[in-house]
PDB file of C-alpha atoms in Angstrom:
ATOM      1  CA  UNK A   1     144.713 150.528 248.002  1.00 65.00           C
ATOM      2  CA  UNK A   2     142.959 147.511 246.523  1.00 70.00           C
ATOM      3  CA  UNK A   3     139.761 147.988 244.531  1.00 73.00           C
ATOM      4  CA  UNK A   4     136.721 145.803 244.881  1.00 70.00           C
ATOM      5  CA  UNK A   5     135.653 143.819 241.836  1.00 65.00           C
ATOM      6  CA  UNK A   6     132.619 145.327 240.067  1.00 71.00           C
ATOM      7  CA  UNK A   7     130.892 142.024 239.495  1.00 73.00           C
ATOM      8  CA  UNK A   8     130.613 139.453 242.205  1.00 70.00           C
ATOM      9  CA  UNK A   9     130.031 135.846 241.281  1.00 67.00           C
ATOM     10  CA  UNK A  10     126.596 134.533 242.176  1.00 66.00           C
ATOM     11  CA  UNK A  11     126.841 131.663 244.573  1.00 67.00           C
ATOM     12  CA  UNK A  12     123.803 129.426 244.744  1.00 64.00           C
ATOM     13  CA  UNK A  13     123.230 126.778 247.278  1.00 63.00           C
ATOM     14  CA  UNK A  14     123.357 123.225 246.010  1.00 64.00           C
ATOM     15  CA  UNK A  15     119.654 122.491 246.411  1.00 57.00           C
ATOM     16  CA  UNK A  16     118.364 125.634 244.627  1.00 61.00           C
ATOM     17  CA  UNK A  17     117.522 123.987 241.249  1.00 65.00           C
ATOM     18  CA  UNK A  18     115.683 121.197 243.036  1.00 64.00           C
ATOM     19  CA  UNK A  19     113.730 123.642 245.168  1.00 66.00           C
ATOM     20  CA  UNK A  20     112.822 125.770 242.142  1.00 68.00           C
ATOM     21  CA  UNK A  21     111.629 122.671 240.248  1.00 71.00           C
ATOM     22  CA  UNK A  22     109.494 121.639 243.183  1.00 71.00           C
ATOM     23  CA  UNK A  23     107.935 125.082 243.396  1.00 73.00           C
ATOM     24  CA  UNK A  24     107.178 125.253 239.685  1.00 76.00           C
ATOM     25  CA  UNK A  25     105.858 121.696 239.557  1.00 78.00           C
ATOM     26  CA  UNK A  26     103.714 122.208 242.633  1.00 79.00           C
ATOM     27  CA  UNK A  27     102.243 125.404 241.234  1.00 79.00           C
ATOM     28  CA  UNK A  28     101.436 123.670 237.936  1.00 81.00           C
ATOM     29  CA  UNK A  29      99.780 120.802 239.819  1.00 83.00           C
ATOM     30  CA  UNK A  30      97.588 123.173 241.832  1.00 84.00           C
ATOM     31  CA  UNK A  31      96.673 125.182 238.713  1.00 85.00           C
ATOM     32  CA  UNK A  32      95.707 121.988 236.864  1.00 87.00           C
ATOM     33  CA  UNK A  33      93.498 120.777 239.706  1.00 87.00           C
ATOM     34  CA  UNK A  34      91.873 124.194 239.965  1.00 87.00           C
ATOM     35  CA  UNK A  35      91.080 124.361 236.233  1.00 89.00           C
ATOM     36  CA  UNK A  36      89.704 120.797 236.281  1.00 91.00           C
ATOM     37  CA  UNK A  37      87.478 121.681 239.229  1.00 92.00           C
ATOM     38  CA  UNK A  38      86.229 124.813 237.433  1.00 92.00           C
ATOM     39  CA  UNK A  39      85.536 122.835 234.236  1.00 92.00           C
ATOM     40  CA  UNK A  40      83.568 120.211 236.195  1.00 93.00           C
ATOM     41  CA  UNK A  41      81.565 122.945 237.961  1.00 93.00           C
ATOM     42  CA  UNK A  42      80.780 124.606 234.614  1.00 93.00           C
ATOM     43  CA  UNK A  43      79.692 121.290 233.097  1.00 92.00           C
ATOM     44  CA  UNK A  44      77.365 120.689 236.058  1.00 93.00           C
ATOM     45  CA  UNK A  45      75.848 124.141 235.558  1.00 92.00           C
ATOM     46  CA  UNK A  46      75.307 123.490 231.827  1.00 93.00           C
ATOM     47  CA  UNK A  47      73.533 120.224 232.615  1.00 93.00           C
ATOM     48  CA  UNK A  48      71.321 121.939 235.205  1.00 91.00           C
ATOM     49  CA  UNK A  49      70.397 124.667 232.695  1.00 90.00           C
ATOM     50  CA  UNK A  50      69.567 122.069 230.036  1.00 90.00           C
ATOM     51  CA  UNK A  51      67.347 120.189 232.517  1.00 89.00           C
ATOM     52  CA  UNK A  52      65.480 123.366 233.469  1.00 88.00           C
ATOM     53  CA  UNK A  53      64.961 124.312 229.828  1.00 87.00           C
ATOM     54  CA  UNK A  54      63.619 120.840 229.058  1.00 86.00           C
ATOM     55  CA  UNK A  55      61.143 121.127 231.936  1.00 86.00           C
ATOM     56  CA  UNK A  56      59.971 124.601 230.896  1.00 85.00           C
ATOM     57  CA  UNK A  57      59.276 123.809 227.247  1.00 78.00           C
ATOM     58  CA  UNK A  58      55.541 123.573 226.544  1.00 70.00           C
ATOM     59  CA  UNK A  59      53.997 120.296 225.501  1.00 62.00           C
ATOM     60  CA  UNK A  60      53.504 119.929 221.730  1.00 62.00           C
ATOM     61  CA  UNK A  61      50.093 121.150 220.635  1.00 64.00           C
ATOM     62  CA  UNK A  62      48.107 120.801 217.462  1.00 61.00           C
ATOM     63  CA  UNK A  63      49.531 122.930 214.650  1.00 65.00           C
ATOM     64  CA  UNK A  64      48.028 126.373 214.336  1.00 65.00           C
ATOM     65  CA  UNK A  65      45.612 126.867 211.445  1.00 63.00           C
ATOM     66  CA  UNK A  66      47.022 128.788 208.473  1.00 64.00           C
ATOM     67  CA  UNK A  67      46.277 132.510 208.473  1.00 62.00           C
ATOM     68  CA  UNK A  68      43.146 133.543 206.620  1.00 60.00           C
ATOM     69  CA  UNK A  69      43.627 134.994 203.157  1.00 57.00           C
ATOM     70  CA  UNK A  70      42.783 138.643 202.764  1.00 53.00           C
ATOM     71  CA  UNK A  71      39.574 139.185 200.755  1.00 56.00           C
ATOM     72  CA  UNK A  72      41.124 141.981 198.661  1.00 52.00           C
ATOM     73  CA  UNK A  73      43.578 141.192 195.852  1.00 57.00           C
ATOM     74  CA  UNK A  74      46.913 143.035 195.828  1.00 59.00           C
ATOM     75  CA  UNK A  75      46.994 146.399 194.105  1.00 53.00           C
ATOM     76  CA  UNK A  76      47.660 146.114 190.371  1.00 55.00           C
ATOM     77  CA  UNK A  77      46.701 142.437 190.204  1.00 57.00           C
ATOM     78  CA  UNK A  78      44.039 141.481 187.678  1.00 56.00           C
ATOM     79  CA  UNK A  79      40.665 140.602 189.142  1.00 58.00           C
ATOM     80  CA  UNK A  80      39.730 136.924 188.801  1.00 60.00           C
ATOM     81  CA  UNK A  81      37.213 136.394 186.021  1.00 62.00           C
ATOM     82  CA  UNK A  82      38.056 139.705 184.314  1.00 67.00           C
ATOM     83  CA  UNK A  83      40.029 139.721 181.082  1.00 74.00           C
ATOM     84  CA  UNK A  84      43.685 140.685 181.582  1.00 78.00           C
ATOM     85  CA  UNK A  85      44.534 144.119 180.272  1.00 85.00           C
ATOM     86  CA  UNK A  86      47.049 144.753 177.499  1.00 84.00           C
ATOM     87  CA  UNK A  87      49.471 146.139 180.061  1.00 86.00           C
ATOM     88  CA  UNK A  88      49.267 142.939 182.114  1.00 89.00           C
ATOM     89  CA  UNK A  89      49.820 140.806 179.029  1.00 88.00           C
ATOM     90  CA  UNK A  90      52.842 142.910 177.963  1.00 87.00           C
ATOM     91  CA  UNK A  91      54.320 142.640 181.456  1.00 89.00           C
ATOM     92  CA  UNK A  92      53.871 138.863 181.360  1.00 89.00           C
ATOM     93  CA  UNK A  93      55.543 138.679 177.942  1.00 87.00           C
ATOM     94  CA  UNK A  94      58.437 140.772 179.261  1.00 89.00           C
ATOM     95  CA  UNK A  95      58.885 138.398 182.198  1.00 90.00           C
ATOM     96  CA  UNK A  96      58.917 135.383 179.880  1.00 88.00           C
ATOM     97  CA  UNK A  97      61.504 137.070 177.662  1.00 88.00           C
ATOM     98  CA  UNK A  98      63.709 137.888 180.658  1.00 90.00           C
ATOM     99  CA  UNK A  99      63.507 134.304 181.868  1.00 88.00           C
ATOM    100  CA  UNK A 100      64.665 133.147 178.442  1.00 86.00           C
ATOM    101  CA  UNK A 101      61.442 131.306 177.635  1.00 86.00           C
ATOM    102  CA  UNK A 102      60.779 133.549 174.607  1.00 85.00           C
ATOM    103  CA  UNK A 103      63.274 134.475 171.927  1.00 89.00           C
ATOM    104  CA  UNK A 104      63.499 138.160 170.951  1.00 89.00           C
ATOM    105  CA  UNK A 105      61.667 137.359 167.679  1.00 91.00           C
ATOM    106  CA  UNK A 106      58.820 135.588 169.475  1.00 89.00           C
ATOM    107  CA  UNK A 107      58.553 138.475 171.936  1.00 89.00           C
ATOM    108  CA  UNK A 108      58.384 141.040 169.128  1.00 91.00           C
ATOM    109  CA  UNK A 109      55.715 139.024 167.281  1.00 91.00           C
ATOM    110  CA  UNK A 110      53.559 138.573 170.420  1.00 88.00           C
ATOM    111  CA  UNK A 111      53.929 142.258 171.286  1.00 88.00           C
ATOM    112  CA  UNK A 112      52.906 143.315 167.776  1.00 89.00           C
ATOM    113  CA  UNK A 113      49.893 141.004 167.932  1.00 88.00           C
ATOM    114  CA  UNK A 114      48.811 142.469 171.319  1.00 84.00           C
ATOM    115  CA  UNK A 115      49.205 146.041 170.147  1.00 84.00           C
ATOM    116  CA  UNK A 116      47.431 145.296 166.890  1.00 81.00           C
ATOM    117  CA  UNK A 117      50.311 146.501 164.758  1.00 71.00           C
TER     118      UNK A 117
END
């Protein structure tokens, strides 16, 4: 008894590669047209939104006046016209020293003068 071969050769018709190319090319053409149409539709929507936003923006008005200053000074700030306290002067000297505007020797001398040492 004769056995059948396990693998049969695949026989394709002669026009199969051409048909497959036409199908793939046609699908790519349709996909390209569809994406171009969607991009054009989205661009039209963006333009319409920009037009609506331009119409809805209020007309320029005179600038608003600056907010009024509060009548009370901040807590811990020296009152205008009053002599600064020793603590305020020491804090100011410390800031100047940290900024590098005073050398350590100048800071020590000014501090000693303030404290009366």
